[in-house]
XYZ file of C-alpha atoms in Angstrom:
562
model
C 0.000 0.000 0.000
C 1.508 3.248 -1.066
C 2.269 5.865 1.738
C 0.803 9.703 1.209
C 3.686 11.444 2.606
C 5.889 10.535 0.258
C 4.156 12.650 -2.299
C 3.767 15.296 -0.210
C 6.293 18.578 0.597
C 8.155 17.480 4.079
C 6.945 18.519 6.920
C 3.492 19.022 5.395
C 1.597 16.137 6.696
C 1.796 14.025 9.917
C 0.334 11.298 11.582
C -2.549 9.723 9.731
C -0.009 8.689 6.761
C 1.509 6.314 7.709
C 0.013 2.561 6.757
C 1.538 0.547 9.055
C -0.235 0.646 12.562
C 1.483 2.767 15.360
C 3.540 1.462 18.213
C 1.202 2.563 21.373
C 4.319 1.786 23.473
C 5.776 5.038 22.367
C 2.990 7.259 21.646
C 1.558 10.056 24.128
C -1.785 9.147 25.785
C -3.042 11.806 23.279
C -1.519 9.984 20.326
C -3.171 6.218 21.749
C -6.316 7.961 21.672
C -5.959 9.465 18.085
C -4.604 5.835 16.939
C -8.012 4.812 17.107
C -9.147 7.070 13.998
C -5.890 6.887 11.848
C -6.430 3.217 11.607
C -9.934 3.478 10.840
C -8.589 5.346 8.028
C -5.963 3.113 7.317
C -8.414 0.388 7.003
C -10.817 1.992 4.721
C -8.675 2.138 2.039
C -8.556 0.157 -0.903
C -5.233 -0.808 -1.671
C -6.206 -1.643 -4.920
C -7.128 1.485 -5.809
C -3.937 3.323 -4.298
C -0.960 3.951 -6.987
C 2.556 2.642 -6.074
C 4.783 5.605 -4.444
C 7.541 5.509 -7.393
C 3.834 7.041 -9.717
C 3.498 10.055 -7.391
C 4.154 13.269 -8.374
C 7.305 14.634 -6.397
C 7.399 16.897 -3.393
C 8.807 19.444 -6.103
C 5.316 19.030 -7.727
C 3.109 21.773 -6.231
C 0.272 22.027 -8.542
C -1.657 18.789 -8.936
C -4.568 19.540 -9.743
C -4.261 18.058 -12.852
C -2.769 14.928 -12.401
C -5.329 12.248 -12.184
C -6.534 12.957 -15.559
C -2.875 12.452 -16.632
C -1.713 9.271 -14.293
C -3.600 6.783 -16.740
C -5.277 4.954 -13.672
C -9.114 5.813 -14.603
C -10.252 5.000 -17.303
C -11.719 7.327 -20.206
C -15.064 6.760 -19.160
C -14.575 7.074 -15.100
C -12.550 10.341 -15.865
C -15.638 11.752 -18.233
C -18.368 10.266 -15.027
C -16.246 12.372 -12.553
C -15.828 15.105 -14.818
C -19.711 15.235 -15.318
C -22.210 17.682 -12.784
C -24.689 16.306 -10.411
C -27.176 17.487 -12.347
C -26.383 15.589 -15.321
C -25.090 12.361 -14.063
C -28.691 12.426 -12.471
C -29.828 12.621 -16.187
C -27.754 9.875 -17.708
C -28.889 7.113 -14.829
C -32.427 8.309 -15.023
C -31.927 7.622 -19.003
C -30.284 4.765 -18.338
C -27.081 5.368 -19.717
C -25.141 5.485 -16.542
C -25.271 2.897 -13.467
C -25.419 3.793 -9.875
C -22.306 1.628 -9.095
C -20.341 2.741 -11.950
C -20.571 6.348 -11.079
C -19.471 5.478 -7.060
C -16.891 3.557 -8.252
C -15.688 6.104 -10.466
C -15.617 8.423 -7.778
C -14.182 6.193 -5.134
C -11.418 5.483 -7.190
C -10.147 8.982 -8.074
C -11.025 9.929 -4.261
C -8.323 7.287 -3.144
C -5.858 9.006 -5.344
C -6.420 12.549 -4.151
C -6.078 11.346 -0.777
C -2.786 10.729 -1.528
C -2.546 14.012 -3.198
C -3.706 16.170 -0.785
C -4.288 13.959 2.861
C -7.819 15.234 2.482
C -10.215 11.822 3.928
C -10.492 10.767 7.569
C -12.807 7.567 6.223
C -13.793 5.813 3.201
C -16.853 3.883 2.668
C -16.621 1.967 0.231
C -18.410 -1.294 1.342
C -21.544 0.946 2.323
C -21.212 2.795 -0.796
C -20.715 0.308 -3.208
C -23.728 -1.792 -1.359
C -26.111 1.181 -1.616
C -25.462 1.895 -4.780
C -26.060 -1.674 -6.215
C -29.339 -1.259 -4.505
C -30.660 1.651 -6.271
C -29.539 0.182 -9.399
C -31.660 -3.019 -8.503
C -34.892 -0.238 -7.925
C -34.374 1.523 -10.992
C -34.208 -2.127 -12.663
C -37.215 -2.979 -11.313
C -39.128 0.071 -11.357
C -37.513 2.107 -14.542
C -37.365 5.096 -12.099
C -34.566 6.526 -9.585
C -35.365 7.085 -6.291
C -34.860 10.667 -5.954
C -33.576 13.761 -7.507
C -29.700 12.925 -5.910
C -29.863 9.128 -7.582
C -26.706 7.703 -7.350
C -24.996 10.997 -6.699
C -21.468 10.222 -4.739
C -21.532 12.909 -1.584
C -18.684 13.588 0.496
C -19.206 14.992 4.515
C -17.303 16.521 7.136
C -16.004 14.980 9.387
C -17.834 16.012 12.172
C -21.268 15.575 10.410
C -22.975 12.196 11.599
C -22.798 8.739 9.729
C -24.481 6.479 12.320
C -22.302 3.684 13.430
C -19.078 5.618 12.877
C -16.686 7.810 15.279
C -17.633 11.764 15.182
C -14.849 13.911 16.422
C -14.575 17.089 15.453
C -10.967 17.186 15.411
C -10.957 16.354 18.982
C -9.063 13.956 20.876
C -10.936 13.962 23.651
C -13.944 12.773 21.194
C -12.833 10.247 19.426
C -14.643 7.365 21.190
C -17.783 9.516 20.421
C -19.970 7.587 18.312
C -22.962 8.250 16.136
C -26.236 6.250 17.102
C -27.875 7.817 14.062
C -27.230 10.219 10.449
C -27.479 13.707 10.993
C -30.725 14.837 9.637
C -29.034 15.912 6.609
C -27.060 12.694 5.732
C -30.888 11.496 6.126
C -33.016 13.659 3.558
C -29.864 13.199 1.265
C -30.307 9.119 1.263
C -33.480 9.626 0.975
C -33.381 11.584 -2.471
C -30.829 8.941 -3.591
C -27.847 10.150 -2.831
C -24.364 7.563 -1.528
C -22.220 8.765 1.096
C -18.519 7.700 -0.055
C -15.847 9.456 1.983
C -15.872 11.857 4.710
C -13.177 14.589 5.100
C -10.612 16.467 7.297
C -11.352 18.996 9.441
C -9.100 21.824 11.339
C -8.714 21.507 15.227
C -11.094 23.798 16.817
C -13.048 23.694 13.732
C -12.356 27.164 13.431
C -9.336 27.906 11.333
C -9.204 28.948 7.827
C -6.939 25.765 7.491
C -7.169 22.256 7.591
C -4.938 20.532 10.386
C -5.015 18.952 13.251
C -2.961 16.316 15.299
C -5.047 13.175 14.560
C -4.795 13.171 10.856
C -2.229 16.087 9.644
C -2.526 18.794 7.307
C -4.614 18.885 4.128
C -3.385 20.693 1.210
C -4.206 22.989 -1.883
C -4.707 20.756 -5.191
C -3.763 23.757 -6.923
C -0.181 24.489 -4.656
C 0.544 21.814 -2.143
C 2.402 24.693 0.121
C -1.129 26.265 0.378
C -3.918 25.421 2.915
C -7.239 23.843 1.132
C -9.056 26.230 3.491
C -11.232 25.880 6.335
C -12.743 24.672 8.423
C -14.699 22.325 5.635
C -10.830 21.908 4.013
C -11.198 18.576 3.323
C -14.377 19.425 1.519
C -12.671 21.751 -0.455
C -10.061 19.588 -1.820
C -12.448 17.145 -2.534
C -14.212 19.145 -4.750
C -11.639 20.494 -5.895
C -9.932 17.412 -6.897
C -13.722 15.685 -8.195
C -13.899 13.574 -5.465
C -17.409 13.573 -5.340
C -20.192 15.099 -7.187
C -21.549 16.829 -4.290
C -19.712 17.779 -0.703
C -21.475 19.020 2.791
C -19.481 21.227 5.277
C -20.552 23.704 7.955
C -19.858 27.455 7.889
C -20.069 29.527 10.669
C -17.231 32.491 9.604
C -16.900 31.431 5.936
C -15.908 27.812 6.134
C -17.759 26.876 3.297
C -17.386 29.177 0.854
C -13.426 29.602 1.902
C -12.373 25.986 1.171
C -14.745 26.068 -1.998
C -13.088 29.363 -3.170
C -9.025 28.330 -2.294
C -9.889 25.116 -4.129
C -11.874 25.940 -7.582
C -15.367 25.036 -6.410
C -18.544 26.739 -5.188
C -19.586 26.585 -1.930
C -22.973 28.301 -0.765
C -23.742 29.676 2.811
C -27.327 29.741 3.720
C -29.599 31.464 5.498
C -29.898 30.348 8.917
C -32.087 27.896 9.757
C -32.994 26.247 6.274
C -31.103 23.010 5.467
C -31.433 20.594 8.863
C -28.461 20.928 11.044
C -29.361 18.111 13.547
C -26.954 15.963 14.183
C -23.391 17.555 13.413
C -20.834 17.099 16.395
C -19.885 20.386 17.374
C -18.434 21.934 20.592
C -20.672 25.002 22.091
C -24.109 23.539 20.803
C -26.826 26.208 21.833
C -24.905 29.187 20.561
C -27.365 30.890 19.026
C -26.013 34.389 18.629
C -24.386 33.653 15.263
C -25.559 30.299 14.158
C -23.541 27.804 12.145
C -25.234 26.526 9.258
C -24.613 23.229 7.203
C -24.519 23.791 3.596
C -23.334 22.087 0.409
C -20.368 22.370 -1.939
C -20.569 21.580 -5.858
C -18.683 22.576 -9.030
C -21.587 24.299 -10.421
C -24.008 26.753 -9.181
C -26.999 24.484 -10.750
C -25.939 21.598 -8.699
C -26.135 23.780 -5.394
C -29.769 24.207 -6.586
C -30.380 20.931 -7.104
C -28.682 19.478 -3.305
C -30.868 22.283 -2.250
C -34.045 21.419 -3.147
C -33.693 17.782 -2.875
C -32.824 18.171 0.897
C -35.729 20.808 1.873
C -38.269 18.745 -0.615
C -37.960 16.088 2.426
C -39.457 18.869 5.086
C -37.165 18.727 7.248
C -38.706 21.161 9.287
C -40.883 18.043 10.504
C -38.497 16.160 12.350
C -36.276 19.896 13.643
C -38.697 21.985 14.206
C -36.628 24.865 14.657
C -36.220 25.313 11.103
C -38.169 27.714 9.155
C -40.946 25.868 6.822
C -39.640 27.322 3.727
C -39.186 24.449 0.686
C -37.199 25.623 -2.068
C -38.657 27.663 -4.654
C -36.793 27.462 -7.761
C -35.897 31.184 -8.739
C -36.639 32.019 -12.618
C -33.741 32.472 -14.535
C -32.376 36.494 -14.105
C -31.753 37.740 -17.235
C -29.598 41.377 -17.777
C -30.842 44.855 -16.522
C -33.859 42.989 -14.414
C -31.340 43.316 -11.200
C -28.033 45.596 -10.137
C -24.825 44.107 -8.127
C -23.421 46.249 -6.048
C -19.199 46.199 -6.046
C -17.903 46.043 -2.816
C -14.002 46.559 -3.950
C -12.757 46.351 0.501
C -14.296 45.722 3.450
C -12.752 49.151 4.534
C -10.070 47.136 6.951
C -8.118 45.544 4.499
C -7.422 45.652 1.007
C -7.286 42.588 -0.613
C -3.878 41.324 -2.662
C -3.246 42.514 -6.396
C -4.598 39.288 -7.912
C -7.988 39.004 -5.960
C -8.541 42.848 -7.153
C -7.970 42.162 -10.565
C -10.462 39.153 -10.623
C -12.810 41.573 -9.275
C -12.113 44.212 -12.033
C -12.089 41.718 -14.568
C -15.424 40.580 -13.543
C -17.197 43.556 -13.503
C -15.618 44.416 -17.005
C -17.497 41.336 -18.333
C -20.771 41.697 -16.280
C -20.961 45.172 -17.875
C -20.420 43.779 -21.345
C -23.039 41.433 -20.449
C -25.771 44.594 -20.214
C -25.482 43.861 -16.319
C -25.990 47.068 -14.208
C -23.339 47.016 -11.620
C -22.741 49.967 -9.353
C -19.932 50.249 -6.708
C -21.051 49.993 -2.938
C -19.518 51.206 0.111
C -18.650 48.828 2.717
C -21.064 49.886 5.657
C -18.877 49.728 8.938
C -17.486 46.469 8.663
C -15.207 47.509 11.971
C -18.370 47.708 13.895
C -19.470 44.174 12.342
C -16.333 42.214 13.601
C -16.574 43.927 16.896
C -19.591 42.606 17.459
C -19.275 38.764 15.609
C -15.665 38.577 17.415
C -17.753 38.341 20.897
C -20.637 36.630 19.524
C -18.532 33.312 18.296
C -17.425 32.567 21.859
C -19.340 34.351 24.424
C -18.487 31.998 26.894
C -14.805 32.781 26.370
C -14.006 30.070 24.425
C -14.124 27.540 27.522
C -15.770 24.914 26.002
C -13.291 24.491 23.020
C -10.001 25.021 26.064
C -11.222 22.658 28.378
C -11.894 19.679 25.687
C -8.543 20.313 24.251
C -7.321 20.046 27.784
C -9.347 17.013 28.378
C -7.534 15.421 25.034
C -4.100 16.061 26.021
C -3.052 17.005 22.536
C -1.127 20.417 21.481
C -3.031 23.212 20.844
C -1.986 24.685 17.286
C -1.123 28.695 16.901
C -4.026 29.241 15.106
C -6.418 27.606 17.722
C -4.854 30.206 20.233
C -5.127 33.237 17.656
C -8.923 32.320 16.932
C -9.670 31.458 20.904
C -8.200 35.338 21.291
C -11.225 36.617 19.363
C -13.109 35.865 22.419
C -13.627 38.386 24.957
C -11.337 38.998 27.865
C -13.900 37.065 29.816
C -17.270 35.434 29.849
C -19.969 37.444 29.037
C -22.784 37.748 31.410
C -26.219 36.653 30.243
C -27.250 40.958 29.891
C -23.888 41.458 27.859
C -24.854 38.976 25.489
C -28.401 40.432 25.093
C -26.979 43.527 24.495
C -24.834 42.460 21.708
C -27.587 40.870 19.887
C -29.490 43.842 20.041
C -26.270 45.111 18.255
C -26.307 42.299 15.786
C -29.947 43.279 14.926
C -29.527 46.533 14.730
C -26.494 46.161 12.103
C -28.352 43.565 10.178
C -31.342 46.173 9.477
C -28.862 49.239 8.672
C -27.330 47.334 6.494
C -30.601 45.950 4.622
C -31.631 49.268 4.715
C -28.391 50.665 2.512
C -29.009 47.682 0.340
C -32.427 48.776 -0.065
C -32.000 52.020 -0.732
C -28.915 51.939 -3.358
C -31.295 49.680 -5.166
C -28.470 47.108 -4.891
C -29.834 43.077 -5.037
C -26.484 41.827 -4.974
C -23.240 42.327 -3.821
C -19.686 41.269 -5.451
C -17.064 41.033 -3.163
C -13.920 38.886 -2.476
C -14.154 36.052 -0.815
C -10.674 36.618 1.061
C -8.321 38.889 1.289
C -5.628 36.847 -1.120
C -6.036 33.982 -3.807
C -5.498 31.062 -0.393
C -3.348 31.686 2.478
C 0.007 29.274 2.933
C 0.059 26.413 5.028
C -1.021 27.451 9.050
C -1.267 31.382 8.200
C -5.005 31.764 7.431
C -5.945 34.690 9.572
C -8.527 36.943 8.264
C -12.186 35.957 8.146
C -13.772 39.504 7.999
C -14.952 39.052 4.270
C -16.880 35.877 4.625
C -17.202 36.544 8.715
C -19.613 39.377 7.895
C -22.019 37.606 6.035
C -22.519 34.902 8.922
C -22.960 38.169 11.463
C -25.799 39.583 8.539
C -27.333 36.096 7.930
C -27.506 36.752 4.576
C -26.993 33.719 1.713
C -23.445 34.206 0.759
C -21.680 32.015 -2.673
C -17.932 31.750 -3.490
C -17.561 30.881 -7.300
C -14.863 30.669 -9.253
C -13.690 33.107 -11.618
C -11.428 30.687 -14.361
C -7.996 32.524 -13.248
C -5.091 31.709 -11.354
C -2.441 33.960 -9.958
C -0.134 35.139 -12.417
C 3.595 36.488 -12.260
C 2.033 40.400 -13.465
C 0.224 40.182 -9.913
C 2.909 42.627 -8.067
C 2.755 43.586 -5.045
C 1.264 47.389 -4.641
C 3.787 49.990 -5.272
C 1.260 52.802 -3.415
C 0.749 50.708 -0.602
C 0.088 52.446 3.099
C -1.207 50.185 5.397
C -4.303 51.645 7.782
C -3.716 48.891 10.578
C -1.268 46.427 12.158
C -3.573 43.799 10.372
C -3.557 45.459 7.548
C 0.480 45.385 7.137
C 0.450 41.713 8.172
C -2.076 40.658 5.516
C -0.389 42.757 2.745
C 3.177 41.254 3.633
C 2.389 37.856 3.279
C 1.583 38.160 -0.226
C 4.037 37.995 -2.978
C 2.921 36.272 -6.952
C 5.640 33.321 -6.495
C 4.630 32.192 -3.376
C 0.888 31.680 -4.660
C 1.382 30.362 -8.076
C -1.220 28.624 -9.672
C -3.947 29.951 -6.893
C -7.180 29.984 -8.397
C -9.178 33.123 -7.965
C -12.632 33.182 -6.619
C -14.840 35.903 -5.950
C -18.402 35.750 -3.591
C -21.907 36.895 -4.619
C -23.877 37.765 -1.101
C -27.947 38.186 -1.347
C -30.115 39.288 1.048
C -31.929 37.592 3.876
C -33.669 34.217 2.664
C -33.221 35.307 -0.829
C -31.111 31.850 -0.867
C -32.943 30.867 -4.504
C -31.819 34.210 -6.160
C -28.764 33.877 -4.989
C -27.926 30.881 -6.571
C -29.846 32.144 -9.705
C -27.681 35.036 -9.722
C -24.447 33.037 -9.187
C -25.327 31.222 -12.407
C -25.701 33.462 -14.530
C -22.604 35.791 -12.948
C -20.036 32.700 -13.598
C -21.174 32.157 -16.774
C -20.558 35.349 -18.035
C -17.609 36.016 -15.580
C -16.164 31.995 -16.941
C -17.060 32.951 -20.502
């Protein structure tokens, strides 16, 4: 069985890789603990779909994106069935054309090799997967129908979201004999549409970086530049897509952690509204923080196929079994055609100005929607400062205490960028008044800033959807320009544009940096260091608008991809 790490940059990736079974003897109690899910990865694999070390790209080889479609272990046909959308491999097995277990197997196969890409799996299921897609073969057989509008459709999860029977973590030691007596409501409605669960993914510890590492499993990388982070805190879900690992992918975003892995990687990732798509049953630390909620939402490499996972998952109802969901099924948005709506360009957040390259996605994007007979005016960041002030409190009210004391129940270390996000929390707990008053705050900023909306006549918003292209390997810091969205509640996509980081990007010659975060952001950056980035850009909508947001995010990367 071929080993990961050798195909990875040293130093990148720990723990997990290795396929022979640890020596307990020597390990930390931490480590004996962790054990437990590296060999259930270890023993998920399919060696026979694993290529020998001596066919892995070198550590030299940063960009690998493209490599499975050149390593001549697929086959024509499994490269075109993972090449294909959701939407249409739904279409060719509901014509016939296409077979349930072809399509998983297609998937599993190239998933196995991006694994040892990227370290981006924590499971494989391949003996569930292959079963339950046999089975819905055998229905249509029998019945000349598929089962639901996700048929056959290969879907990779989080880590942390449910599987019942199987460990649920969150990138916690001190979890890892946690396991699931049933699927999270979502894993539900999606098997229920059809849909086969393949491979879950990596998560960051704390589940709150804007990275993807943690001590049980290691470090998942960028496809697109293996010194790069995938994202976070859904990085694994990133790379999957990013990679075609499955058709569809489910992560959680609370700050961005959607839409930032989707965007780093070359997909599109969509953050709802709160309180649409079922979040029962995903393992998270702090449940019942309510003052910015998390919301689980899916991942795809087109905006149609976010409709589609959409509306196959709230066609279920699954405001019937959690009833604190809002009874809202998925209306299907007509198709927006030119001059019928106006995006509003948000260039900065007014904090921090994002890096050369992201700046001339945005410019070349609005150069095209204009073409396009789009009306696009520019729009002033309203008081973003205030904003993080307020979300900065909200994400750990309780001073982070929850997240301290189960890392200090696990034993393991606590990464930098745990401590720098922990340090968003206040100085110490808030009292149950404090918090009150800062969601009076958070209302208060949500209506000003409908009201601008409103009254610039604005329906959309363009915007980055991080300060740079990705961030490098454990130096993901600022979350302010997917952050904001989560404090707003408002439906927020990251798409991407069809360019990369070039060698013209150069660093600003005018450059005169407003803040100490300001300078740090602006001096990481530098064209060689993020070569071969892709470039993504976010489309925001307003509150529940979810269905025109999509509809606008399909007809914005089409013209922006044209």
């Amino acid at each position: 069985m071929a080993s990961v790490v050798e195909s990875l940059p040293q130093g990148l990736v720990s723990h997990s890789q290795s396929q022979k079974s640890a020596d307990t003897s020597v390990l930390a109690d931490w480590e004996i603990q962790a054990e437990k899910c590296r060999k259930v990865l270890r023993e998920s694999l399919n060696p026979d779909w694993l290529l020998p070390a001596r066919q892995l790209p070198s550590a030299e080889q940063l960009d690998v994106s493209t490599f499975i479609e050149t390593c001549g272990f697929l086959s024509t046909r499994e490269l075109e069935i993972t090449a294909t959308s959701a939407t249409k491999l739904v279409e060719q097995m509901a014509s016939g054309s296409l077979t349930a277990v072809e399509t998983v197997t297609a998937f599993l196969k190239r998933a196995h090799i991006a694994h040892q890409l990227t370290n981006f799996a924590t499971e494989f299921m391949n003996p569930d997967a292959l079963e339950d897609a046999a089975e819905l073969d055998a229905y249509f057989k029998a019945t000349g129908k598929t089962k639901g509008p996700l048929h056959g459709i290969p879907i990779s999860t989080k880590e942390h979201i449910e599987h019942k029977g199987r460990i649920a973590h969150s990138a916690y030691v001190a979890l890892v004999d946690n396991v699931a007596e049933e699927d999270a409501l979502i894993v539900q409605c999606c098997k229920e549409a059809g849909a086969v669960f393949h491979v879950r993914t990596n998560e960051p510890q704390s589940v709150m970086h804007i990275d993807c590492s943690n001590p049980i499993y290691g470090t998942t990388v960028n496809p697109h530049n293996r010194t790069l982070t995938c994202g976070g805190s859904s990085g694994g879900e990133g790379a999957s897509l990013g990679l075609r690992c499955a058709a569809l992918g489910i992560g959680t975003d609370l700050g961005g952690s959607v839409r930032v892995p989707a965007a780093f990687c070359g997909a599109y990732g969509l953050r709802t509204t709160a309180l649409r798509n079922p979040y029962k049953g995903v393992c998270l630390p702090g449940a019942g923080q309510e003052s910015i909620r998390c919301v689980i939402s899916p991942l795809a490499n087109t905006a149609e196929d976010l409709g589609l996972f959409q509306k196959a998952v709230l066609d279920q109802e699954p405001w019937e079994v959690e009833t604190s969901l809002v009874p809202q099924p998925w209306k299907q948005a007509s198709p927006l055609k030119p001059g019928s709506f106006t995006i509003g360009v948000m260039w900065e957040d007014g904090l921090v100005r994002p890096h050369p390259p992201v700046l001339r996605a945005l410019r070349y994007a609005v150069e095209k929607l204009k073409s396009a007979g789009i009306t696009v005016v520019d729009f002033e960041p309203y008081n973003h400062q205030e904003g993080m002030d307020i979300v900065s409190r909200l994400y750990f009210p309780e001073c982070a205490v929850t997240q301290k004391d189960l890392l200090e129940k696990g034993g393991e270390p606590v990464a930098p960028l745990s401590d720098f996000i922990f340090n968003f929390a206040p100085p110490r707990p808030l009292t149950i008044q404090e918090n009150w008053a800062f969601n009076v705050r958070r209302d208060a900023f949500r209506d000003q800033y409908h009201k601008i909306m409103k009254n610039q006549g604005v329906d959309f918003i363009l915007c980055p959807a991080y300060v740079g292209p990705a961030a490098k390997l454990g130096d993901g810091h600022y979350i302010p320009y997917t952050a904001i969205w989560n404090l707003l509640d408002q439906p927020a996509i990251t798409f991407p544009t069809g360019l990369k980081v070039e060698p013209t990007d150069t660093p600003y010659s005018d450059f005169k940096p407003r803040s100490a975060e300001e300078d740090r952001e602006y001096n990481k950056y530098s064209p060689e260091e993020y070569a071969e980035a892709p470039l993504a850009l976010q489309i925001v909508g307003k509150h529940f608008r979810d269905e025109d947001t999509v509809a606008a995010v399909e007809l914005v990367s089409k013209i922006v991809q044209g």
